[in-house]
Short mmCIF file of C-alpha atoms in Angstrom, two decimals:
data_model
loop_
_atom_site.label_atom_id
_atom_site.label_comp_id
_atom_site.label_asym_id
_atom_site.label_seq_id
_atom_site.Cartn_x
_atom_site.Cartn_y
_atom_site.Cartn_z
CA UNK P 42 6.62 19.58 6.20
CA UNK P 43 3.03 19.54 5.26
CA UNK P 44 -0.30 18.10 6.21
CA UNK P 45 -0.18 15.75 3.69
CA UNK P 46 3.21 14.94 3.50
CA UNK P 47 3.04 13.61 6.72
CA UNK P 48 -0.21 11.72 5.97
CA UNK P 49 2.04 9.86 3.01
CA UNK P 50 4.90 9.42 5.50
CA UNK P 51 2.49 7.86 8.10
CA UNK P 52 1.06 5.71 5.61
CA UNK P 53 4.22 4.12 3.83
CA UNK P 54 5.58 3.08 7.35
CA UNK P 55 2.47 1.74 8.13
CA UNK P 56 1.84 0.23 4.56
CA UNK P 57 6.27 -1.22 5.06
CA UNK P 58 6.05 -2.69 8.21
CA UNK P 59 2.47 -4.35 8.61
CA UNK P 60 2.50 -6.14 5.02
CA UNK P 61 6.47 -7.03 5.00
CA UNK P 62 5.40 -8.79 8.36
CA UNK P 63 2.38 -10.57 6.72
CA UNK P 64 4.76 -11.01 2.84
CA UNK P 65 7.21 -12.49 5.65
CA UNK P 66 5.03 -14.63 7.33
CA UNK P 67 4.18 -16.01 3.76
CA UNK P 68 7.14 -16.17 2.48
CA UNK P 69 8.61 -18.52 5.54
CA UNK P 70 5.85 -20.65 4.96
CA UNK P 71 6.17 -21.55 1.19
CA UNK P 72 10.34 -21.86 1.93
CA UNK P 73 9.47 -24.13 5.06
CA UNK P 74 8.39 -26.15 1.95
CA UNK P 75 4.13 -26.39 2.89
CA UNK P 76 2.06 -26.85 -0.04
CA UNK P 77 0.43 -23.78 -1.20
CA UNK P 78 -3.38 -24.95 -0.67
CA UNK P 79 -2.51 -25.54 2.90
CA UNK P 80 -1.26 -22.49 4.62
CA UNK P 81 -3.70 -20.97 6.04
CA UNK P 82 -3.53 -17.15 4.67
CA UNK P 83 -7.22 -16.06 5.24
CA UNK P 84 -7.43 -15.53 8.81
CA UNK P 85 -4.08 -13.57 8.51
CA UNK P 86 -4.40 -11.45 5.51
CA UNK P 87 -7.75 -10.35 6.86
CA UNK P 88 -6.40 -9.41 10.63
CA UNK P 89 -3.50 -7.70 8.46
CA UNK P 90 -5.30 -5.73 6.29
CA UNK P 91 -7.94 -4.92 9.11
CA UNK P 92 -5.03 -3.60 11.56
CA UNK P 93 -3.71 -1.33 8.20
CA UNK P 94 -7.14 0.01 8.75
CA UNK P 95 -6.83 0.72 12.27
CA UNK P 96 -3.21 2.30 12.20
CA UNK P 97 -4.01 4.16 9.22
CA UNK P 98 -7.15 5.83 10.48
CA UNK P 99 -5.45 6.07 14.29
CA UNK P 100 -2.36 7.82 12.54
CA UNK P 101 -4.13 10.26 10.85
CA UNK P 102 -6.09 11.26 14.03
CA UNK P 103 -2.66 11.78 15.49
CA UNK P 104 -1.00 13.88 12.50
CA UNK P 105 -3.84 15.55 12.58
CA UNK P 106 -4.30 16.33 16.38
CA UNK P 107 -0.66 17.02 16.13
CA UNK P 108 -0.95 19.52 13.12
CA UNK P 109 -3.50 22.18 15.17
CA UNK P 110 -5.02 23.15 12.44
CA UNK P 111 -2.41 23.75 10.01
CA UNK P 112 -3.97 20.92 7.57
CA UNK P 113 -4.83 22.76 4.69
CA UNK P 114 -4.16 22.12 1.29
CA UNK P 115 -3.08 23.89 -1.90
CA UNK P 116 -2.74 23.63 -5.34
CA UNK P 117 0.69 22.21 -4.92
CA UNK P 118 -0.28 19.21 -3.21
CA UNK P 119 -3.45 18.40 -5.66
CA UNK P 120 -0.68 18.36 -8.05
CA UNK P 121 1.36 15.68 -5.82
CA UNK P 122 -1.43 13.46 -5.06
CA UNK P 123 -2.78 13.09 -8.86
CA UNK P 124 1.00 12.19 -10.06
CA UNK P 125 1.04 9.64 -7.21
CA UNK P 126 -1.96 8.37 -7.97
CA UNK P 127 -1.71 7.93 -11.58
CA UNK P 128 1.53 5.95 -11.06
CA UNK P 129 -0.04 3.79 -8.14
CA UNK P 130 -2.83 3.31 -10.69
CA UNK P 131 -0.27 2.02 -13.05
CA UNK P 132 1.26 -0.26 -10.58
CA UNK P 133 -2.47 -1.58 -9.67
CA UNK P 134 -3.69 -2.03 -13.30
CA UNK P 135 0.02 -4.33 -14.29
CA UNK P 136 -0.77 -6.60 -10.54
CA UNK P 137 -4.33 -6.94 -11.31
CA UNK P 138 -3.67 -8.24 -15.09
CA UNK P 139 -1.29 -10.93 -13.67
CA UNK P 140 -3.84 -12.01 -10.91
CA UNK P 141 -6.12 -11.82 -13.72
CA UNK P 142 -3.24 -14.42 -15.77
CA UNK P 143 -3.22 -16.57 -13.17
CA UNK P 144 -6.56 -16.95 -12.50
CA UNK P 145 -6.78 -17.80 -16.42
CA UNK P 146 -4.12 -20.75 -15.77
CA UNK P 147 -5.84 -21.49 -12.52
CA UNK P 148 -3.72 -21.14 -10.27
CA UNK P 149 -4.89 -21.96 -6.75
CA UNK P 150 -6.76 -19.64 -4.56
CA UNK P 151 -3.43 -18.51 -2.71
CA UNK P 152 -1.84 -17.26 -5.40
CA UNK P 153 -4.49 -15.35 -7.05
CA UNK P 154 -5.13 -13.45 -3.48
CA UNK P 155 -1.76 -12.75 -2.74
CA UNK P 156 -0.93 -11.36 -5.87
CA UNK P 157 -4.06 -9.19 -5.88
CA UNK P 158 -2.72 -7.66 -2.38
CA UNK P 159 0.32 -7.51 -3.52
CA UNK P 160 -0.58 -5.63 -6.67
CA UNK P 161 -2.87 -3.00 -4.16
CA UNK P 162 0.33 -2.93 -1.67
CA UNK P 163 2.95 -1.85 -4.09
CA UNK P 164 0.84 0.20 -5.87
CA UNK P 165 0.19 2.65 -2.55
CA UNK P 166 3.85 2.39 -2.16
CA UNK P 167 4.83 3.22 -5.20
CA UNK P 168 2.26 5.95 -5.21
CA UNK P 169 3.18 7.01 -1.92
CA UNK P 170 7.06 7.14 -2.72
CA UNK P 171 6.31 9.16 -5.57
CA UNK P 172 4.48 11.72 -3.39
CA UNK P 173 7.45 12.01 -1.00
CA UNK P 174 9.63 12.30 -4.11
CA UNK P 175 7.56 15.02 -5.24
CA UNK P 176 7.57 16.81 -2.13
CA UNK P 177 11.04 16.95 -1.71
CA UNK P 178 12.27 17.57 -5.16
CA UNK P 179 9.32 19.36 -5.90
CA UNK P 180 6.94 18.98 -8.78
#
């Protein structure tokens, strides 16, 4: 398995676990039946996107602590990371034109914030998936 391939595993766990929690958290709110304009999503999407940060940048320490040096790249993974990209991108562009709708129909603050992370979220994992796909099947 390679350097990067790792990087992309690392970061899709990371990318799963720490936003389902916070999409969750959100999600148990609005079915507990609280008015959107009340829950209080600031203070938690910021210490969740903050502690992405931190395990992202900690994780790659460790993969690459743990790789000793075998961390270069080739053409082969260039090749991986644009088609990921480019399909993340995709993903990105579609979330940001409905945060971009509902901001148009004003929706409330909530709504507009959550569906902008949401459109950055699944378009690393889609972008990430697509790398691992890649990798595996190969390109």
């Amino acid at each position: 398995m390679s350097f990067k391939e790792k990087v992309a595993w690392v970061m899709l766990v990371i990318l799963v676990v720490v936003y389902g929690r916070y999409f969750y958290s959100i999600q148990g709110a609005i079915a507990a039946g609280v008015d959107v304009a009340e829950i209080p999503y600031r203070a938690a999407m910021l210490v969740t996107v903050v502690t992405v940060v931190v395990l992202a940048i900690a994780a790659t320490i460790a993969v690459t602590i743990a790789a000793r040096g075998d961390d270069a790249s080739d053409e082969r993974d260039s090749e991986i990371e644009r088609h990921g990209d480019w399909l993340g991108g995709i993903v990105l562009y579609v979330g940001v034109l409905g945060a971009l709708a509902l901001a148009m129909f004003e929706a409330a603050h909530f709504c507009i914030a959550n569906a902008l992370l949401l459109s950055l979220v699944l378009a690393e994992i889609v972008a990430g998936v697509r790398k691992l796909t890649l990798y595996r099947r190969g390109i």
